Amino acid sequence: MDELDGMVRESLRARADDVEATPALWREVRRRRDRRRRARAATVSLAAAAAVALAAVAVPPLVRTVRSEAPEVLLAPPADPARPTEEAPGPADVSWRAVATDGASLFLLEDGGAAERFLELPEAGESTIVALAVRPGSTADDLTVAWLAHAEGAYDLRWTTLQAGAAHTGRFADTGHDVANREPGGSTPSPVWSPDGREVAWVEDAPDGTPTLRAVGWGADGPGTGGSGSVEAALAGLDHAERPRAVSWTWSERDAEQARGTVHVSHDDPGAIRDAAVEVARSPSGGLEITGQQLVASTLARASEQAGEAAADYLLEATPDGGLRLWWTGPGGEGGGEVTPPDLLGEGLDDGPAWLAASGERILAGSGRRAWLLDRSGAAAPLEGEVVHADFVD
Amino acid sequence: MSRRSRRERSDLAFGEVFERHHRRAVRLAWVLTGTREAAEDVAAEAFAKVWVQWERGRVVDVGPYLRRAVVNQVHSRGRRWLLEVREAQRRHGDDRGVRLLADDVAEHDEVWAALARLPEGQRQAIVLRYYEDLSEADTAAVLGVSTGTVKSQVSRGLARLRDLLDAPERAFRAGGA
């Protein structure tokens, strides 16, 4: 132990030894606990209904991995498309499919509880997958997933395609599109796709620390190969220390080549009001530009879904009494509604930054290493096993 | 013996848990946040969350569980929130929250001032390693990162501390804690 180690230890202990809690702390703990009890009581009937309507969606043991040509991943054959879908209770009894990660692998997850792993990070690499986004238009047999890994204080943006059983993984850095983020205390470059999959965007830190929205075109061969242009612009009003991250992208106006829409950027502190709505436009030449920005009220988590020409938004927020509210606007702003899900805050929904993914009337919500399947009735079913992040396959 | 409600029994039982662990939790929150109000707020929220899981029988060992809850709470609140709290205290002279019995000592502690200037990840790793005396593996588990990241954060943090201590005026000017 060198001298500085000892000084740090001594300083911390000397400072901490002088600290005592106020008598009000226990009262405050009880008050917050009571608030959670009230929220839970208010939702218990819905939770009971959910328990009847929904069985837990199991993530079964993952299977069959074989080494791929890529040195960094182990690949497995994808799910057998001929395998019959298991009967499983779920919202609206319609099958769904998602790509999920437990931090160490990517796997296809289906409503019957079936899961097939198609990518596994090597243990020696000590990388962790922290976010993913499925390219719009993907299917189980023709799938593209952009995903974000974190290791040794740096982020690494990659993508994996899964076509006819063959998986291929590429790194954005190898195409000249490496992310600038180097410290985990800064912006989080979680990928988000444009609704037609022609661009992928993320938030990164400029050299002076300014959070910057960056988007690159996407063609058949990965980032930078499509006809769409790129955009890189500072996000006004956001601080990189808030760890901003892109969470959704929708078009509000669109024709064959031109489009105008919004990229939403959230951050890790749900108590503040610094989420940004970044207006972007695609020109006839394929270039992208930022046409406006505004700060909006923050929520726990946000997702959007583009349904043809119109987009639907889903938001999850904590209510003042400690409860939870899921609300949405339907495509074109019509057909909105709200429900009170079960006490997911008490279950740990706020263990870390929360996330949402939406497809039709289904919503995946998660935080930390837990996730739930929600629907517009307020029912919620936990995904058994560890799920760090997930996104629906169209 | 009088019959107590379920709620009263839970309050009594968790009250004993609180008595055993609250000092350590508040002190950890204090060295992580560096502000009085933040430390007590973080500790209150962490205890409330642990209570929920404890009632459901999901907490086997309260100490490590509570430590992780405190760190998670600091992380999820974000630095922006801490800066706002500091600013609010500066503007309003708010003296609620944790009582610091030796403020005069703190104001002249160069190491403490330098620690307050570290990025959040480096500060958390150093606090867990040198204040909580956790191993690199245990620190990694609490922070949810790899042991390699912990090594990197501690190494960078100590290097940054050396730089700051070599320029004490700069450290004190921006320390703010």
Coordinates of C-alpha atoms in Angstrom, one line a residue:
Chain A
M1 CA 0.0 0.0 0.0
D2 CA 1.5 3.3 -1.0
E3 CA 1.2 6.6 0.8
L4 CA -1.8 7.8 -1.3
D5 CA -3.7 4.7 -0.5
G6 CA -3.3 5.3 3.2
M7 CA -4.3 9.0 2.9
V8 CA -7.4 8.1 1.0
R9 CA -8.4 5.4 3.5
E10 CA -7.7 7.7 6.4
S11 CA -9.6 10.7 4.9
L12 CA -12.7 8.7 4.1
R13 CA -12.9 7.1 7.5
A14 CA -12.1 10.3 9.4
R15 CA -14.9 12.1 7.5
A16 CA -17.4 9.2 7.8
D17 CA -16.8 8.8 11.5
D18 CA -18.1 12.2 12.1
V19 CA -21.4 11.5 10.4
E20 CA -24.6 10.7 12.3
A21 CA -28.1 10.3 10.9
T22 CA -30.7 12.7 12.1
P23 CA -33.6 11.4 14.2
A24 CA -35.8 12.1 11.2
L25 CA -34.3 9.3 9.1
W26 CA -36.3 6.4 10.6
R27 CA -39.5 8.4 10.2
E28 CA -38.6 9.1 6.6
V29 CA -37.9 5.4 5.9
R30 CA -41.3 4.5 7.3
R31 CA -43.0 7.3 5.3
R32 CA -41.5 6.0 2.1
R33 CA -42.3 2.4 3.0
D34 CA -45.9 3.4 3.7
R35 CA -46.1 5.2 0.4
R36 CA -45.0 2.0 -1.3
R37 CA -47.6 0.0 0.7
R38 CA -50.4 2.4 -0.5
A39 CA -49.3 2.1 -4.0
R40 CA -49.3 -1.7 -3.7
A41 CA -52.7 -1.8 -2.1
A42 CA -54.1 0.3 -4.9
T43 CA -52.8 -2.1 -7.5
V44 CA -53.4 -5.4 -5.8
S45 CA -56.6 -6.1 -7.6
L46 CA -54.9 -5.5 -10.9
A47 CA -52.0 -7.6 -9.9
A48 CA -54.3 -10.5 -9.0
A49 CA -56.1 -10.2 -12.3
A50 CA -52.7 -10.2 -14.0
A51 CA -51.7 -13.3 -12.2
V52 CA -54.8 -15.1 -13.5
A53 CA -54.5 -13.8 -17.0
L54 CA -50.8 -14.2 -17.4
A55 CA -48.3 -16.8 -16.5
A56 CA -44.7 -15.8 -16.0
V57 CA -42.9 -15.8 -19.3
A58 CA -40.0 -18.2 -18.7
V59 CA -36.5 -17.8 -20.1
P60 CA -35.4 -21.5 -20.2
P61 CA -31.9 -22.7 -20.1
L62 CA -30.1 -21.5 -23.2
V63 CA -28.8 -24.1 -25.5
R64 CA -26.3 -25.3 -28.1
T65 CA -23.4 -22.9 -28.6
V66 CA -20.7 -23.5 -31.2
R67 CA -17.6 -21.4 -31.9
S68 CA -17.9 -19.0 -34.8
E69 CA -15.3 -17.6 -37.1
A70 CA -15.3 -14.4 -35.2
P71 CA -12.9 -14.7 -32.3
E72 CA -14.9 -12.7 -29.8
V73 CA -18.3 -14.6 -29.9
L74 CA -19.7 -18.0 -29.7
L75 CA -22.6 -18.6 -32.0
A76 CA -25.5 -21.0 -31.9
P77 CA -27.9 -22.0 -34.6
P78 CA -31.0 -19.9 -34.5
A79 CA -34.4 -21.1 -33.4
D80 CA -35.8 -23.9 -35.6
P81 CA -38.5 -22.1 -37.6
A82 CA -40.4 -25.4 -37.9
R83 CA -40.7 -25.8 -34.2
P84 CA -44.3 -25.4 -33.2
T85 CA -45.1 -22.4 -31.1
E86 CA -46.1 -23.4 -27.6
E87 CA -49.5 -22.5 -26.2
A88 CA -48.9 -19.8 -23.7
P89 CA -51.2 -17.3 -22.1
G90 CA -50.2 -13.8 -23.0
P91 CA -51.7 -10.4 -23.7
A92 CA -54.3 -10.7 -26.5
D93 CA -53.1 -14.3 -27.2
V94 CA -51.1 -13.2 -30.2
S95 CA -47.5 -14.4 -30.5
W96 CA -44.6 -12.1 -30.1
R97 CA -40.9 -12.4 -30.5
A98 CA -38.1 -10.3 -29.0
V99 CA -34.4 -10.2 -28.9
A100 CA -33.1 -10.0 -25.3
T101 CA -29.8 -9.9 -23.6
D102 CA -28.7 -11.1 -20.1
G103 CA -25.6 -9.1 -20.4
A104 CA -23.4 -11.9 -21.7
S105 CA -25.5 -13.2 -24.7
L106 CA -28.2 -12.3 -27.2
F107 CA -31.2 -14.6 -27.6
L108 CA -34.5 -14.8 -29.3
L109 CA -37.4 -14.9 -26.8
E110 CA -40.9 -15.9 -27.8
D111 CA -44.2 -15.8 -26.1
G112 CA -44.2 -19.5 -25.4
G113 CA -41.2 -19.0 -23.2
A114 CA -38.9 -20.5 -25.8
A115 CA -35.4 -18.9 -26.0
E116 CA -32.6 -19.6 -28.4
R117 CA -29.2 -18.0 -27.9
F118 CA -27.5 -16.9 -31.0
L119 CA -24.5 -15.0 -29.7
E120 CA -22.4 -15.3 -26.5
L121 CA -19.6 -13.1 -25.4
P122 CA -16.5 -14.9 -24.2
E123 CA -16.0 -14.9 -20.5
A124 CA -12.4 -13.8 -20.9
G125 CA -13.5 -10.6 -22.5
E126 CA -15.3 -9.2 -19.5
S127 CA -17.6 -7.3 -21.8
T128 CA -21.2 -6.7 -20.9
I129 CA -24.0 -6.1 -23.3
V130 CA -25.9 -3.1 -21.9
A131 CA -28.4 -2.2 -24.6
L132 CA -29.8 -3.4 -28.0
A133 CA -32.1 -2.4 -30.7
V134 CA -33.7 -4.6 -33.4
R135 CA -33.7 -3.1 -36.9
P136 CA -37.3 -2.4 -38.0
G137 CA -38.5 -5.0 -40.5
S138 CA -36.4 -7.8 -39.0
T139 CA -37.8 -11.3 -38.7
A140 CA -36.5 -14.3 -36.8
D141 CA -35.0 -15.6 -40.0
D142 CA -33.6 -12.3 -41.2
L143 CA -32.6 -10.3 -38.2
T144 CA -30.3 -7.3 -37.6
V145 CA -29.6 -6.2 -34.0
A146 CA -27.4 -3.2 -33.1
W147 CA -26.1 -3.7 -29.6
L148 CA -23.9 -1.9 -27.1
A149 CA -21.1 -3.5 -25.1
H150 CA -19.2 -2.0 -22.2
A151 CA -15.8 -3.1 -21.0
E152 CA -12.9 -1.5 -19.3
G153 CA -14.4 1.9 -19.1
A154 CA -15.3 2.1 -22.8
Y155 CA -18.3 1.4 -25.0
D156 CA -18.2 -0.7 -28.1
L157 CA -21.1 -0.5 -30.6
R158 CA -21.6 -3.6 -32.6
W159 CA -24.3 -5.3 -34.7
T160 CA -25.2 -8.9 -35.4
T161 CA -27.1 -10.3 -38.3
L162 CA -28.8 -13.6 -38.3
Q163 CA -29.8 -14.9 -41.7
A164 CA -30.8 -18.5 -42.5
G165 CA -29.1 -19.7 -39.5
A166 CA -25.8 -17.9 -40.1
A167 CA -24.8 -15.2 -37.6
H168 CA -22.3 -12.5 -38.3
T169 CA -21.1 -9.8 -35.9
G170 CA -19.5 -6.5 -36.9
R171 CA -18.1 -3.6 -35.0
F172 CA -19.0 0.0 -35.8
A173 CA -15.4 0.9 -35.0
D174 CA -14.2 -1.2 -37.9
T175 CA -16.3 0.8 -40.3
G176 CA -15.0 4.2 -39.1
H177 CA -18.0 4.7 -36.9
D178 CA -16.6 4.1 -33.5
V179 CA -18.4 5.8 -30.6
A180 CA -16.6 8.6 -28.8
N181 CA -17.8 7.7 -25.4
R182 CA -14.9 6.5 -23.2
E183 CA -16.0 6.9 -19.7
P184 CA -19.1 5.2 -18.2
G185 CA -19.9 8.4 -16.4
G186 CA -20.8 10.1 -19.6
S187 CA -23.4 9.7 -22.3
T188 CA -24.6 6.2 -23.0
P189 CA -24.5 5.4 -26.8
S190 CA -27.5 3.1 -26.8
P191 CA -28.5 2.5 -30.5
V192 CA -31.9 3.5 -31.8
W193 CA -33.1 2.9 -35.4
S194 CA -35.0 5.2 -37.6
P195 CA -38.5 3.7 -38.2
D196 CA -37.6 2.3 -41.6
G197 CA -34.2 1.1 -40.5
R198 CA -32.2 3.4 -42.9
E199 CA -30.3 5.1 -40.1
V200 CA -29.1 4.2 -36.7
A201 CA -28.4 6.9 -34.1
W202 CA -26.8 7.2 -30.6
V203 CA -25.7 9.9 -28.2
E204 CA -22.0 10.3 -27.7
D205 CA -19.7 12.8 -26.0
A206 CA -17.9 15.4 -28.0
P207 CA -14.3 16.1 -26.9
D208 CA -15.5 18.9 -24.7
G209 CA -18.0 16.6 -23.1
T210 CA -21.1 17.9 -24.9
P211 CA -23.7 15.2 -25.6
T212 CA -24.0 14.9 -29.3
L213 CA -26.6 13.0 -31.4
R214 CA -25.0 11.1 -34.1
A215 CA -26.7 9.1 -36.9
V216 CA -25.3 7.2 -39.7
G217 CA -27.0 5.6 -42.7
W218 CA -27.4 1.9 -42.9
G219 CA -27.4 -0.2 -46.0
A220 CA -27.1 -3.9 -46.7
D221 CA -23.5 -4.1 -45.5
G222 CA -23.8 -2.2 -42.2
P223 CA -23.2 1.3 -40.9
G224 CA -22.3 3.9 -43.5
T225 CA -23.3 1.9 -46.5
G226 CA -26.8 3.1 -47.1
G227 CA -28.0 6.0 -49.1
S228 CA -29.0 8.0 -46.1
G229 CA -26.8 10.7 -44.8
S230 CA -25.4 11.3 -41.3
V231 CA -26.1 13.9 -38.7
E232 CA -24.0 15.0 -35.8
A233 CA -25.2 17.9 -33.6
A234 CA -24.8 19.0 -30.0
L235 CA -27.8 18.4 -27.7
A236 CA -28.7 21.7 -26.2
G237 CA -29.6 21.7 -22.5
L238 CA -28.2 18.2 -21.7
D239 CA -25.2 17.5 -19.6
H240 CA -23.1 14.4 -20.3
A241 CA -23.1 13.7 -16.5
E242 CA -26.8 12.9 -16.8
R243 CA -25.8 10.0 -19.0
P244 CA -28.3 10.8 -21.8
R245 CA -29.2 8.0 -24.2
A246 CA -31.4 7.8 -27.3
V247 CA -34.5 5.8 -26.7
S248 CA -36.9 6.2 -29.6
W249 CA -37.2 7.6 -33.2
T250 CA -40.5 8.2 -35.0
W251 CA -41.5 10.0 -38.2
S252 CA -44.4 12.4 -38.0
E253 CA -44.4 13.2 -41.7
R254 CA -43.1 10.9 -44.4
D255 CA -43.2 10.3 -48.1
A256 CA -41.0 8.2 -50.3
E257 CA -37.7 10.0 -49.6
Q258 CA -38.5 12.9 -47.3
A259 CA -39.3 12.5 -43.6
R260 CA -39.6 14.6 -40.5
G261 CA -39.7 13.2 -37.1
T262 CA -38.4 13.1 -33.5
V263 CA -35.6 11.3 -31.7
H264 CA -36.2 11.2 -28.0
V265 CA -33.2 11.3 -25.7
S266 CA -33.7 10.3 -22.1
H267 CA -31.2 10.2 -19.2
D268 CA -30.7 8.3 -16.0
D269 CA -32.3 10.6 -13.5
P270 CA -36.1 10.2 -13.7
G271 CA -36.7 13.0 -11.3
A272 CA -35.5 15.8 -13.5
I273 CA -37.0 17.4 -16.6
R274 CA -34.2 17.3 -19.1
D275 CA -35.3 14.7 -21.7
A276 CA -34.9 16.1 -25.1
A277 CA -37.1 15.8 -28.2
V278 CA -34.8 16.2 -31.1
E279 CA -36.5 17.1 -34.4
V280 CA -34.7 15.6 -37.4
A281 CA -35.5 15.7 -41.1
R282 CA -34.3 13.6 -44.1
S283 CA -33.9 15.5 -47.3
P284 CA -34.6 14.1 -50.8
S285 CA -30.9 13.6 -51.2
G286 CA -30.8 11.3 -48.2
G287 CA -29.1 13.7 -45.9
L288 CA -30.2 14.1 -42.3
E289 CA -30.4 17.3 -40.3
I290 CA -31.5 18.4 -36.9
T291 CA -34.2 21.0 -37.3
G292 CA -35.1 21.7 -33.7
Q293 CA -34.8 20.6 -30.1
Q294 CA -36.9 21.0 -27.0
L295 CA -36.7 19.8 -23.4
V296 CA -39.7 17.8 -22.2
A297 CA -40.8 16.4 -18.9
S298 CA -39.0 13.2 -18.0
T299 CA -40.5 9.9 -17.4
L300 CA -39.2 6.6 -16.0
A301 CA -39.0 5.2 -19.5
R302 CA -40.3 5.9 -23.0
A303 CA -40.8 3.9 -26.2
S304 CA -42.4 4.5 -29.5
E305 CA -43.7 2.4 -32.4
Q306 CA -44.1 3.4 -36.0
A307 CA -47.2 1.9 -37.5
G308 CA -47.2 2.8 -41.1
E309 CA -47.5 6.5 -41.4
A310 CA -48.3 7.2 -37.8
A311 CA -46.4 6.7 -34.6
A312 CA -47.6 5.6 -31.1
D313 CA -45.8 6.6 -27.9
Y314 CA -45.6 4.7 -24.7
L315 CA -44.5 6.3 -21.4
L316 CA -44.0 4.8 -18.0
E317 CA -43.9 7.2 -15.0
A318 CA -44.0 7.2 -11.3
T319 CA -47.0 9.0 -9.7
P320 CA -46.7 11.4 -6.8
D321 CA -48.1 8.8 -4.4
G322 CA -45.3 6.3 -5.2
G323 CA -47.3 4.3 -7.7
L324 CA -46.8 3.7 -11.4
R325 CA -48.6 4.8 -14.5
L326 CA -48.3 3.5 -18.1
W327 CA -49.9 5.7 -20.7
W328 CA -49.8 5.9 -24.4
T329 CA -51.0 7.8 -27.4
G330 CA -52.2 5.7 -30.3
P331 CA -51.0 6.2 -33.9
G332 CA -51.6 9.7 -35.0
G333 CA -52.3 10.8 -31.4
E334 CA -55.6 8.9 -31.3
G335 CA -56.7 6.0 -29.2
G336 CA -54.6 6.8 -26.2
G337 CA -55.1 5.6 -22.7
E338 CA -53.5 4.9 -19.4
V339 CA -53.4 2.1 -16.8
T340 CA -51.9 1.4 -13.5
P341 CA -49.6 -1.6 -13.7
P342 CA -48.9 -3.7 -10.6
D343 CA -46.4 -2.4 -8.1
L344 CA -43.3 -3.0 -10.3
L345 CA -41.5 -0.2 -8.4
G346 CA -41.7 -2.4 -5.3
E347 CA -40.5 -5.3 -7.4
G348 CA -37.4 -3.4 -8.4
L349 CA -38.4 -1.6 -11.6
D350 CA -36.3 1.3 -10.4
D351 CA -33.2 -0.7 -9.6
G352 CA -31.5 1.1 -12.5
P353 CA -32.4 3.1 -15.5
A354 CA -35.7 1.8 -16.7
W355 CA -36.4 0.9 -20.4
L356 CA -39.5 0.2 -22.5
A357 CA -40.0 -1.5 -25.8
A358 CA -43.4 -1.6 -27.6
S359 CA -45.0 -3.7 -30.3
G360 CA -48.7 -3.3 -31.0
E361 CA -50.4 -3.5 -27.6
R362 CA -47.5 -5.2 -25.9
I363 CA -44.8 -3.5 -23.9
L364 CA -41.6 -4.9 -22.5
A365 CA -40.4 -2.9 -19.4
G366 CA -37.3 -3.5 -17.4
S367 CA -34.6 -2.2 -15.1
G368 CA -31.4 -3.7 -13.7
R369 CA -31.6 -7.4 -14.6
R370 CA -35.4 -7.8 -14.5
A371 CA -38.1 -7.3 -17.1
W372 CA -41.8 -7.6 -17.4
L373 CA -44.3 -8.0 -20.3
L374 CA -47.1 -5.5 -19.9
D375 CA -50.2 -4.8 -21.9
R376 CA -52.8 -2.1 -22.1
S377 CA -55.0 -3.7 -19.5
G378 CA -52.4 -3.1 -16.9
A379 CA -51.5 -6.8 -16.6
A380 CA -47.8 -7.6 -16.1
A381 CA -46.0 -10.9 -16.3
P382 CA -42.4 -11.1 -15.1
L383 CA -39.8 -12.6 -17.5
E384 CA -38.1 -15.3 -15.5
G385 CA -34.3 -15.2 -15.6
E386 CA -32.0 -12.3 -16.2
V387 CA -32.9 -9.8 -18.9
V388 CA -30.8 -6.6 -19.1
H389 CA -32.5 -5.2 -22.2
A390 CA -34.9 -6.4 -24.9
D391 CA -36.6 -5.2 -28.0
F392 CA -39.4 -6.7 -30.1
V393 CA -38.9 -8.2 -33.5
D394 CA -41.5 -6.9 -35.8
Chain B
M1 CA -48.9 -10.1 25.3
S2 CA -50.9 -7.6 23.2
R3 CA -51.7 -8.6 19.7
R4 CA -50.0 -6.5 17.2
S5 CA -51.0 -5.8 13.6
R6 CA -48.8 -7.2 10.8
R7 CA -47.7 -3.7 10.0
E8 CA -46.7 -3.1 13.6
R9 CA -44.7 -6.4 13.7
S10 CA -43.0 -5.5 10.5
D11 CA -42.1 -2.0 11.8
L12 CA -40.7 -3.4 15.0
A13 CA -38.7 -6.1 13.3
F14 CA -37.3 -3.9 10.6
G15 CA -36.7 -1.2 13.2
E16 CA -34.1 -3.5 14.7
V17 CA -32.6 -4.0 11.2
F18 CA -32.5 -0.2 10.8
E19 CA -30.8 0.2 14.2
R20 CA -28.1 -2.2 13.3
H21 CA -27.3 -0.9 9.9
H22 CA -28.4 2.8 9.5
R23 CA -25.1 4.4 10.7
R24 CA -23.1 2.4 8.2
A25 CA -25.5 3.1 5.4
V26 CA -25.6 6.8 6.0
R27 CA -21.9 7.0 6.3
L28 CA -21.5 5.2 3.0
A29 CA -24.0 7.5 1.4
W30 CA -22.2 10.4 2.8
V31 CA -18.8 9.5 1.4
L32 CA -20.4 8.7 -2.0
T33 CA -22.4 11.9 -2.3
G34 CA -20.4 14.3 -0.2
T35 CA -23.6 16.2 0.7
R36 CA -25.6 16.0 3.9
E37 CA -29.1 16.1 2.4
A38 CA -28.2 13.7 -0.3
A39 CA -26.8 11.1 2.1
E40 CA -29.9 11.0 4.2
D41 CA -32.2 11.0 1.2
V42 CA -30.2 8.1 -0.4
A43 CA -30.2 6.1 2.8
A44 CA -34.0 6.6 3.3
E45 CA -34.7 5.4 -0.2
A46 CA -32.3 2.5 0.1
F47 CA -33.9 1.3 3.4
A48 CA -37.4 1.7 2.0
K49 CA -36.5 -0.5 -1.0
V50 CA -34.7 -3.1 1.2
W51 CA -37.7 -3.2 3.5
V52 CA -39.9 -4.3 0.6
Q53 CA -37.6 -7.1 -0.3
W54 CA -36.9 -8.0 3.3
E55 CA -40.6 -8.5 4.0
R56 CA -40.8 -10.9 1.1
G57 CA -37.9 -13.0 2.4
R58 CA -35.6 -12.1 -0.4
V59 CA -32.9 -10.5 1.7
V60 CA -30.6 -13.1 3.3
D61 CA -27.8 -10.8 4.5
V62 CA -29.0 -7.2 5.0
G63 CA -25.5 -5.6 5.1
P64 CA -24.4 -6.4 1.5
Y65 CA -27.9 -5.9 0.2
L66 CA -28.2 -2.5 1.7
R67 CA -24.7 -1.5 0.5
R68 CA -25.7 -2.3 -3.0
A69 CA -29.0 -0.4 -2.6
V70 CA -27.2 2.7 -1.5
V71 CA -24.7 2.5 -4.4
N72 CA -27.6 1.9 -6.9
Q73 CA -29.5 4.8 -5.4
V74 CA -26.6 7.2 -5.8
H75 CA -26.0 5.9 -9.3
S76 CA -29.7 6.2 -10.4
R77 CA -30.0 9.7 -8.9
G78 CA -27.2 10.9 -11.1
R79 CA -24.7 13.6 -10.6
R80 CA -27.0 16.3 -11.9
W81 CA -29.3 15.7 -8.9
L82 CA -26.4 16.0 -6.5
L83 CA -25.2 19.2 -8.1
E84 CA -28.7 20.6 -7.7
V85 CA -28.8 19.6 -4.1
R86 CA -25.5 21.3 -3.5
E87 CA -26.7 24.4 -5.3
A88 CA -30.0 24.4 -3.2
Q89 CA -28.0 24.2 0.0
R90 CA -25.7 27.0 -1.1
R91 CA -28.7 29.2 -1.9
H92 CA -30.9 28.4 1.0
G93 CA -28.4 27.6 3.8
D94 CA -30.3 24.3 4.2
D95 CA -28.8 22.4 7.1
R96 CA -31.2 19.5 7.2
G97 CA -30.0 15.9 6.9
V98 CA -26.8 14.3 8.2
R99 CA -25.1 16.1 10.9
L100 CA -21.4 16.6 10.4
L101 CA -19.8 17.0 13.8
A102 CA -16.5 18.4 12.5
D103 CA -17.1 20.7 9.6
D104 CA -14.0 22.6 10.3
V105 CA -11.9 19.5 9.7
A106 CA -13.7 18.7 6.5
E107 CA -13.1 22.1 5.0
H108 CA -9.4 21.6 5.2
D109 CA -9.1 18.1 4.1
E110 CA -7.3 18.2 0.8
V111 CA -7.9 14.5 0.0
W112 CA -11.6 14.8 0.6
A113 CA -11.8 17.8 -1.7
A114 CA -9.9 16.0 -4.4
L115 CA -12.2 12.9 -4.0
A116 CA -15.2 15.1 -4.6
R117 CA -13.8 16.1 -8.0
L118 CA -13.5 12.6 -9.3
P119 CA -15.9 11.2 -11.9
E120 CA -18.7 9.3 -10.2
G121 CA -17.4 5.8 -11.3
Q122 CA -13.9 6.4 -10.0
R123 CA -15.2 7.8 -6.8
Q124 CA -17.5 4.9 -6.2
A125 CA -14.8 2.3 -6.9
I126 CA -12.3 4.0 -4.6
V127 CA -14.9 4.4 -1.8
L128 CA -15.8 0.7 -2.0
R129 CA -12.2 -0.4 -2.1
Y130 CA -10.8 1.9 0.6
Y131 CA -13.7 2.8 2.8
E132 CA -15.7 -0.4 2.7
D133 CA -12.6 -2.5 2.3
L134 CA -14.2 -4.6 -0.5
S135 CA -12.1 -6.8 -2.8
E136 CA -12.0 -5.9 -6.4
A137 CA -14.4 -8.8 -7.1
D138 CA -16.8 -7.7 -4.5
T139 CA -16.6 -4.1 -5.7
A140 CA -17.3 -5.2 -9.2
A141 CA -20.3 -7.1 -8.0
V142 CA -21.7 -4.1 -6.1
L143 CA -21.2 -1.8 -9.1
G144 CA -22.3 -4.3 -11.7
V145 CA -19.1 -4.0 -13.7
S146 CA -16.2 -6.3 -14.4
T147 CA -13.2 -6.6 -12.1
G148 CA -11.1 -5.1 -15.0
T149 CA -13.3 -2.0 -14.9
V150 CA -12.8 -1.7 -11.1
K151 CA -9.1 -1.9 -11.5
S152 CA -9.2 0.7 -14.2
Q153 CA -11.4 3.0 -12.3
V154 CA -9.4 2.8 -9.1
S155 CA -6.1 3.3 -11.0
R156 CA -7.4 6.3 -12.9
G157 CA -9.0 7.7 -9.8
L158 CA -5.8 7.5 -7.8
A159 CA -3.8 9.0 -10.7
R160 CA -6.3 11.9 -10.8
L161 CA -6.1 12.3 -7.1
R162 CA -2.3 12.6 -7.3
D163 CA -2.7 15.3 -10.0
L164 CA -5.2 17.2 -7.9
L165 CA -3.1 17.0 -4.7
D166 CA -0.2 18.3 -6.6
A167 CA -2.3 21.3 -7.4
P168 CA -4.1 21.9 -4.2
E169 CA -5.4 25.4 -5.0
R170 CA -7.1 24.1 -8.1
A171 CA -8.6 21.2 -6.1
F172 CA -10.0 23.4 -3.4
R173 CA -11.4 26.0 -5.7
A174 CA -13.6 23.5 -7.5
G175 CA -14.1 20.9 -4.8
G176 CA -17.3 22.4 -3.4
A177 CA -18.2 19.6 -1.0

